[in-house]
Amino acid sequence: MKKYEAITTDQVFQLICNSSVCIMNYQTSLIPSTAMAEILKTSTYRVKKCLKELKEKGFVLSGCESVYSSWHEQYFIVRGYYLTEKARETETYKEAEKKEIELINKCFGSDEMKGGAE
């Protein structure tokens, strides 16, 4: 039987913030609950419980996007969750954004990245 890690709503929120600001985020700001569960080594059920709480706080919304892959020469449907403007005003988001900008500057030697990484 698979053992799942216990997680908190804060961990899920931190993951979504980190994913949202990441320069490597490919064409979409959505992150599926299944991907969150895999990253956090827990069940999709536990992640969805946390997402429900974040939705009630007004921090995340669910969405669906069509993303074109030039490598596969086709569109993929991506369903997942993204941050609201209210979430982008939190300290958690601002700290994630700051760390991503520092990483970009360290890797590419650029001081031009003043805004968000999205």
N, CA and C of each residue as an Amber inpcrd file, in Angstrom:
protein
   354
   0.8370000  -1.1820000   0.0000000   0.0000000   0.0000000   0.0000000
   0.8830000   1.2470000   0.0000000   0.5040000   2.2180000  -0.8030000
   1.2730000   3.4470000  -0.9440000   1.1040000   4.3390000   0.2830000
   2.2080000   4.8570000   0.7920000   2.1560000   5.7430000   1.9610000
   2.1810000   7.1930000   1.4810000   1.2010000   7.9670000   1.9190000
   1.1010000   9.3650000   1.5310000   1.5780000  10.2680000   2.6530000
   2.1930000  11.3580000   2.2690000   2.6490000  12.3580000   3.2330000
   1.4670000  13.2120000   3.6830000   1.4920000  13.6220000   4.9410000
   0.5120000  14.5920000   5.4400000   0.9590000  15.9630000   4.9400000
   0.0180000  16.7420000   4.4550000   0.3490000  18.0680000   3.9240000
  -0.5490000  19.1190000   4.5480000  -0.1370000  20.3720000   4.3960000
  -0.9420000  21.4900000   4.8830000  -1.3980000  22.3380000   3.7040000
  -2.4030000  23.1380000   3.9460000  -2.8850000  24.0640000   2.9280000
  -1.7850000  25.0510000   2.5520000  -0.9680000  25.4400000   3.5260000
   0.1460000  26.3570000   3.2480000   1.1470000  25.7480000   2.2720000
   1.3930000  24.4520000   2.3800000   2.3150000  23.7900000   1.4550000
   1.7670000  23.8120000   0.0270000   0.4770000  23.5700000  -0.1160000
  -0.1500000  23.5940000  -1.4360000  -0.1020000  25.0100000  -2.0000000
  -0.4070000  25.9960000  -1.1740000  -0.3780000  27.3880000  -1.6190000
   1.0390000  27.7950000  -2.0380000   2.0300000  27.3970000  -1.2570000
   3.4310000  27.6960000  -1.5830000   3.8070000  27.0740000  -2.9290000
   3.3830000  25.8480000  -3.1620000   3.6710000  25.1610000  -4.4180000
   3.0550000  25.8980000  -5.6060000   1.8080000  26.3350000  -5.4620000
   1.1460000  27.0550000  -6.5510000   1.8380000  28.3960000  -6.7960000
   2.2200000  29.0820000  -5.7340000   2.9490000  30.3520000  -5.8780000
   4.2730000  30.1320000  -6.6020000   5.0340000  29.1280000  -6.1790000
   6.3210000  28.8380000  -6.8090000   6.1520000  28.4910000  -8.2840000
   5.1470000  27.7080000  -8.5890000   4.8800000  27.3220000  -9.9710000
   4.4590000  28.5260000 -10.8070000   3.6790000  29.3940000 -10.2100000
   3.1610000  30.5630000 -10.9140000   4.2550000  31.5400000 -11.3290000
   5.2600000  31.7110000 -10.4940000   6.3210000  32.6850000 -10.7970000
   7.5040000  32.0680000 -11.5360000   7.5380000  30.7590000 -11.6720000
   8.6930000  30.0650000 -12.2480000   8.8910000  30.4070000 -13.7230000
  10.1180000  30.7880000 -14.0640000  10.4530000  31.1250000 -15.4460000
  10.3200000  29.9080000 -16.3650000  10.4300000  28.7160000 -15.8080000
  10.3430000  27.4860000 -16.5950000   8.9050000  27.0130000 -16.8030000
   7.9460000  27.7430000 -16.2810000   6.5450000  27.3890000 -16.4450000
   6.1940000  27.4740000 -17.9270000   5.7500000  26.3820000 -18.5050000
   5.5600000  26.2770000 -19.9470000   4.1730000  26.7280000 -20.3880000
   4.0650000  27.9180000 -20.9030000   2.8870000  28.4660000 -21.5780000
   1.5970000  28.5330000 -20.7630000   1.5940000  28.1450000 -19.5260000
   0.3610000  28.2040000 -18.7500000   0.6870000  28.4230000 -17.2780000
  -0.2190000  29.0860000 -16.5980000  -0.0260000  29.2740000 -15.1580000
  -0.8300000  28.2440000 -14.3640000  -1.4890000  27.3360000 -15.0700000
  -2.2760000  26.2930000 -14.4070000  -1.3740000  25.1730000 -13.9040000
  -1.7160000  24.6320000 -12.7560000  -1.0320000  23.4390000 -12.2490000
  -2.1070000  22.4380000 -11.8200000  -2.1000000  21.2510000 -12.4070000
  -3.1090000  20.2440000 -12.0800000  -2.9590000  19.7020000 -10.6560000
  -4.0710000  19.3150000 -10.0640000  -4.0350000  18.7460000  -8.7110000
  -3.2420000  17.4450000  -8.6910000  -3.2600000  16.7010000  -9.7920000
  -2.4880000  15.4540000  -9.8600000  -0.9890000  15.7360000  -9.8120000
  -0.5560000  16.8120000 -10.4660000   0.8620000  17.1920000 -10.4310000
   1.2510000  17.6410000  -9.0250000   0.3700000  18.3920000  -8.3710000
   0.6420000  18.8270000  -6.9980000   0.7950000  17.6210000  -6.0770000
  -0.0900000  16.6400000  -6.2320000  -0.0300000  15.4340000  -5.4000000
   1.2830000  14.6900000  -5.6260000   1.7110000  14.6060000  -6.8620000
   2.9690000  13.9210000  -7.1820000   4.1570000  14.6480000  -6.5530000
   4.1950000  15.9550000  -6.6870000   5.2990000  16.7560000  -6.1440000
   5.3410000  16.6690000  -4.6210000   4.1700000  16.7320000  -3.9910000
   4.0920000  16.7140000  -2.5300000   4.0620000  15.2930000  -1.9510000
   4.1150000  14.2880000  -2.8200000   4.1180000  12.8760000  -2.4020000
   2.9130000  12.5360000  -1.5180000   1.7540000  12.9600000  -2.0050000
   0.5240000  12.7160000  -1.2640000  -0.5790000  12.3330000  -2.2350000
  -1.7730000  12.1580000  -1.7300000  -2.9020000  11.7740000  -2.5800000
  -3.5630000  13.0070000  -3.1890000  -4.2060000  12.7870000  -4.3150000
  -4.9640000  13.8590000  -4.9620000  -6.0940000  14.3210000  -4.0460000
  -6.6730000  13.3920000  -3.2980000  -7.7410000  13.7260000  -2.3540000
  -7.2690000  14.7690000  -1.3410000  -6.0840000  14.5600000  -0.7640000
  -5.5610000  15.5100000   0.2290000  -5.2980000  16.8740000  -0.4040000
  -4.7670000  16.8660000  -1.6090000  -4.5100000  18.1320000  -2.3030000
  -5.8270000  18.8550000  -2.5650000  -6.8310000  18.1270000  -3.0210000
  -8.1220000  18.7540000  -3.3270000  -8.7990000  19.3260000  -2.0860000
  -8.5890000  18.6860000  -0.9280000  -9.1180000  19.2450000   0.3210000
  -8.4840000  20.6100000   0.5890000  -7.1860000  20.7010000   0.3910000
  -6.4750000  21.9740000   0.5880000  -6.9100000  23.0050000  -0.4510000
  -7.0900000  22.5670000  -1.6900000  -7.5190000  23.4790000  -2.7510000
  -8.9100000  24.0420000  -2.4610000  -9.7790000  23.2230000  -1.9010000
 -11.1220000  23.6910000  -1.5290000 -11.0180000  24.8330000  -0.5250000
 -10.1330000  24.6730000   0.4530000  -9.9250000  25.7210000   1.4570000
  -9.3510000  26.9910000   0.8120000  -8.4020000  26.8230000  -0.0960000
  -7.8120000  27.9800000  -0.7830000  -8.8370000  28.6840000  -1.6680000
  -9.7340000  27.9060000  -2.2810000 -10.8110000  28.4940000  -3.0890000
 -11.7480000  29.3210000  -2.2130000 -12.0820000  28.7800000  -1.0370000
 -12.9720000  29.4860000  -0.1130000 -12.3540000  30.7920000   0.3710000
 -11.0310000  30.8280000   0.4990000 -10.3260000  32.0540000   0.8960000
 -10.1840000  33.0370000  -0.2660000 -10.4920000  32.5730000  -1.4730000
 -10.3850000  33.4260000  -2.6520000  -8.9810000  33.5030000  -3.2280000
  -8.1410000  32.5020000  -2.9380000  -6.7510000  32.5140000  -3.4020000
  -6.5330000  31.7710000  -4.7170000  -7.3630000  30.7780000  -5.0310000
  -7.1990000  30.0220000  -6.2770000  -8.5320000  29.8470000  -6.9840000
  -8.4350000  29.6280000  -8.2840000  -9.5840000  29.2870000  -9.1140000
  -9.1810000  28.1220000 -10.0020000 -10.1620000  27.3450000 -10.4300000
  -9.8580000  26.2660000 -11.3670000 -10.0530000  26.7930000 -12.7830000
  -9.3200000  26.2000000 -13.7010000  -9.4090000  26.6450000 -15.0780000
  -8.9860000  25.5610000 -16.0490000  -9.1340000  25.8780000 -17.3210000
  -8.7850000  24.9530000 -18.3930000  -8.2190000  25.7760000 -19.5460000
  -7.1030000  25.3290000 -20.1060000  -6.4820000  26.0290000 -21.2290000
  -6.0710000  25.0260000 -22.2910000  -6.0180000  25.5050000 -23.5170000
  -5.4960000  24.7220000 -24.6230000  -4.0870000  25.2330000 -24.8910000
  -3.1000000  24.3390000 -24.8320000  -1.6980000  24.7200000 -24.9850000
  -1.1240000  24.0020000 -26.1960000  -0.5160000  24.7640000 -27.1140000
   0.0790000  24.1670000 -28.3100000   1.5150000  23.7530000 -28.0430000
   1.8500000  22.5410000 -28.4380000   3.2160000  22.0360000 -28.3260000
   3.8030000  21.9280000 -29.7240000   4.8090000  22.7590000 -30.0080000
   5.4440000  22.6960000 -31.3240000   6.2420000  21.4010000 -31.4770000
   6.7010000  20.8490000 -30.3690000   7.4360000  19.5830000 -30.4090000
   6.5270000  18.4440000 -30.8860000   5.3170000  18.3880000 -30.3290000
   4.3660000  17.3330000 -30.6920000   3.4500000  17.7500000 -31.8410000
   3.4900000  19.0310000 -32.2030000   2.6540000  19.6120000 -33.2610000
   1.1680000  19.3420000 -33.0220000   0.7570000  19.5630000 -31.7880000
  -0.6540000  19.4190000 -31.4490000  -0.9820000  20.2110000 -30.1890000
  -2.2700000  20.3720000 -29.9490000  -2.7360000  21.0660000 -28.7550000
  -2.9870000  20.0670000 -27.6310000  -2.7280000  20.5140000 -26.4090000
  -3.0290000  19.7240000 -25.2210000  -3.9760000  20.5320000 -24.3440000
  -4.9320000  19.8600000 -23.7500000  -5.8510000  20.5030000 -22.8220000
  -5.2500000  20.3770000 -21.4200000  -5.0940000  21.5010000 -20.7510000
  -4.5410000  21.5190000 -19.4010000  -5.6310000  22.0060000 -18.4510000
  -5.9560000  21.1820000 -17.4580000  -6.9050000  21.5700000 -16.4090000
  -6.1280000  21.6870000 -15.1230000  -6.4120000  22.7280000 -14.3760000
  -5.6970000  22.8970000 -13.1230000  -6.1710000  24.1130000 -12.3570000
  -5.2890000  24.6170000 -11.5220000  -5.6130000  25.7320000 -10.6340000
  -4.6180000  26.8580000 -10.8480000  -5.1030000  28.0830000 -10.6880000
  -4.2430000  29.2560000 -10.8220000  -4.5740000  30.2580000  -9.7250000
  -3.6460000  31.1760000  -9.5060000  -3.7920000  32.1660000  -8.4350000
  -4.6910000  33.3240000  -8.8490000  -5.3950000  33.8690000  -7.8740000
  -6.1960000  35.0680000  -8.0860000  -5.3420000  36.2950000  -7.7590000
  -5.8670000  37.4590000  -8.0600000  -5.1600000  38.7040000  -7.7090000
  -4.9940000  38.8180000  -6.1920000  -5.9850000  38.3560000  -5.4560000
  -5.9100000  38.3830000  -3.9870000  -4.7050000  37.5730000  -3.5040000
  -4.4560000  36.4340000  -4.1250000  -3.3160000  35.5860000  -3.7430000
  -1.9920000  36.2660000  -4.0680000  -1.9680000  37.0240000  -5.1560000
  -0.7360000  37.7050000  -5.5760000  -0.3550000  38.8580000  -4.6410000
  -1.2520000  39.2180000  -3.7620000  -0.9730000  40.2770000  -2.7880000
  -0.4340000  39.7210000  -1.4700000  -0.3540000  38.4000000  -1.3460000
   0.1120000  37.7900000  -0.0960000   1.6330000  37.8180000   0.0010000
   2.1200000  37.7130000   1.2170000   3.5690000  37.6640000   1.4500000
   4.1760000  36.3900000   0.8660000   3.4270000  35.3050000   0.8970000
   3.9150000  34.0350000   0.3450000   4.2390000  34.1960000  -1.1350000
   3.3200000  34.8170000  -1.8790000   3.5380000  35.0280000  -3.3120000
   4.7020000  35.9880000  -3.5540000   4.7150000  37.0870000  -2.8180000
   5.7750000  38.0880000  -3.0080000   7.1560000  37.5090000  -2.7180000
   7.2440000  36.6520000  -1.7110000   8.5220000  36.0030000  -1.3760000
   8.9410000  35.0290000  -2.4800000   7.9810000  34.2630000  -3.0110000
   8.2820000  33.3320000  -4.1080000   8.7560000  34.0980000  -5.3380000
   8.0980000  35.2160000  -5.6230000   8.4710000  36.0490000  -6.7660000
   9.8780000  36.6260000  -6.5800000  10.1680000  37.0880000  -5.3820000
  11.4840000  37.6540000  -5.0740000  12.5860000  36.6060000  -5.2620000
  12.3560000  35.3870000  -4.7570000  13.3410000  34.3090000  -4.8890000
  13.5570000  33.9380000  -6.3550000  12.4920000  33.9260000  -7.1380000
  12.6180000  33.5900000  -8.5600000  13.4180000  34.6590000  -9.2990000
  13.1710000  35.9200000  -8.9890000  13.9210000  37.0100000  -9.6190000
  15.3940000  36.9290000  -9.2440000  15.6800000  36.6240000  -7.9840000
  17.0780000  36.4610000  -7.5480000  17.7530000  35.3170000  -8.2980000
  17.0360000  34.2200000  -8.5010000  17.5810000  33.0800000  -9.2310000
  17.8490000  33.4420000 -10.6930000  16.9230000  34.1540000 -11.3020000
  17.1020000  34.5880000 -12.6940000  18.3230000  35.4850000 -12.8050000
  18.4390000  36.4290000 -11.8950000  19.5880000  37.3410000 -11.9130000
  20.8990000  36.5930000 -11.6910000  20.8790000  35.6100000 -10.8140000
  22.0820000  34.8150000 -10.5410000  22.4810000  33.9910000 -11.7720000
  21.5060000  33.3860000 -12.4180000  21.7850000  32.5200000 -13.5720000
  22.1490000  33.3000000 -14.8310000  21.4570000  34.4010000 -15.0600000
  21.6280000  35.1300000 -16.3090000  22.3310000  36.4680000 -16.1430000
  22.6670000  36.8230000 -14.9030000  23.3830000  38.0700000 -14.6490000
  22.6100000  39.3000000 -15.0510000  21.3100000  39.2390000 -14.9150000
  20.4630000  40.3440000 -15.3540000  19.8520000  41.0600000 -14.1610000
  19.9560000  42.3850000 -14.1750000  19.2700000  43.1990000 -13.1730000
  18.0140000  43.8210000 -13.7660000  17.6930000  43.4490000 -14.9990000
  16.5460000  44.0240000 -15.6920000  15.2240000  43.4360000 -15.2100000
  15.2590000  42.2700000 -14.6070000  14.0400000  41.5920000 -14.1730000
  13.5400000  42.2290000 -12.8850000  12.7070000  43.2290000 -13.0030000
  12.1990000  43.9420000 -11.8240000  10.7890000  43.4960000 -11.4530000
  10.0060000  43.0790000 -12.4530000   8.6200000  42.7030000 -12.1960000
   8.4820000  41.2310000 -11.9240000   7.2910000  40.6850000 -12.2340000
   7.0250000  39.2710000 -12.0180000   7.7420000  38.3990000 -13.0310000
   7.8330000  37.1410000 -12.7220000   8.5130000  36.1890000 -13.5960000
   7.5560000  35.5310000 -14.5750000   6.2860000  35.9040000 -14.5310000
   5.3190000  35.2820000 -15.4240000   5.3740000  35.8920000 -16.7910000
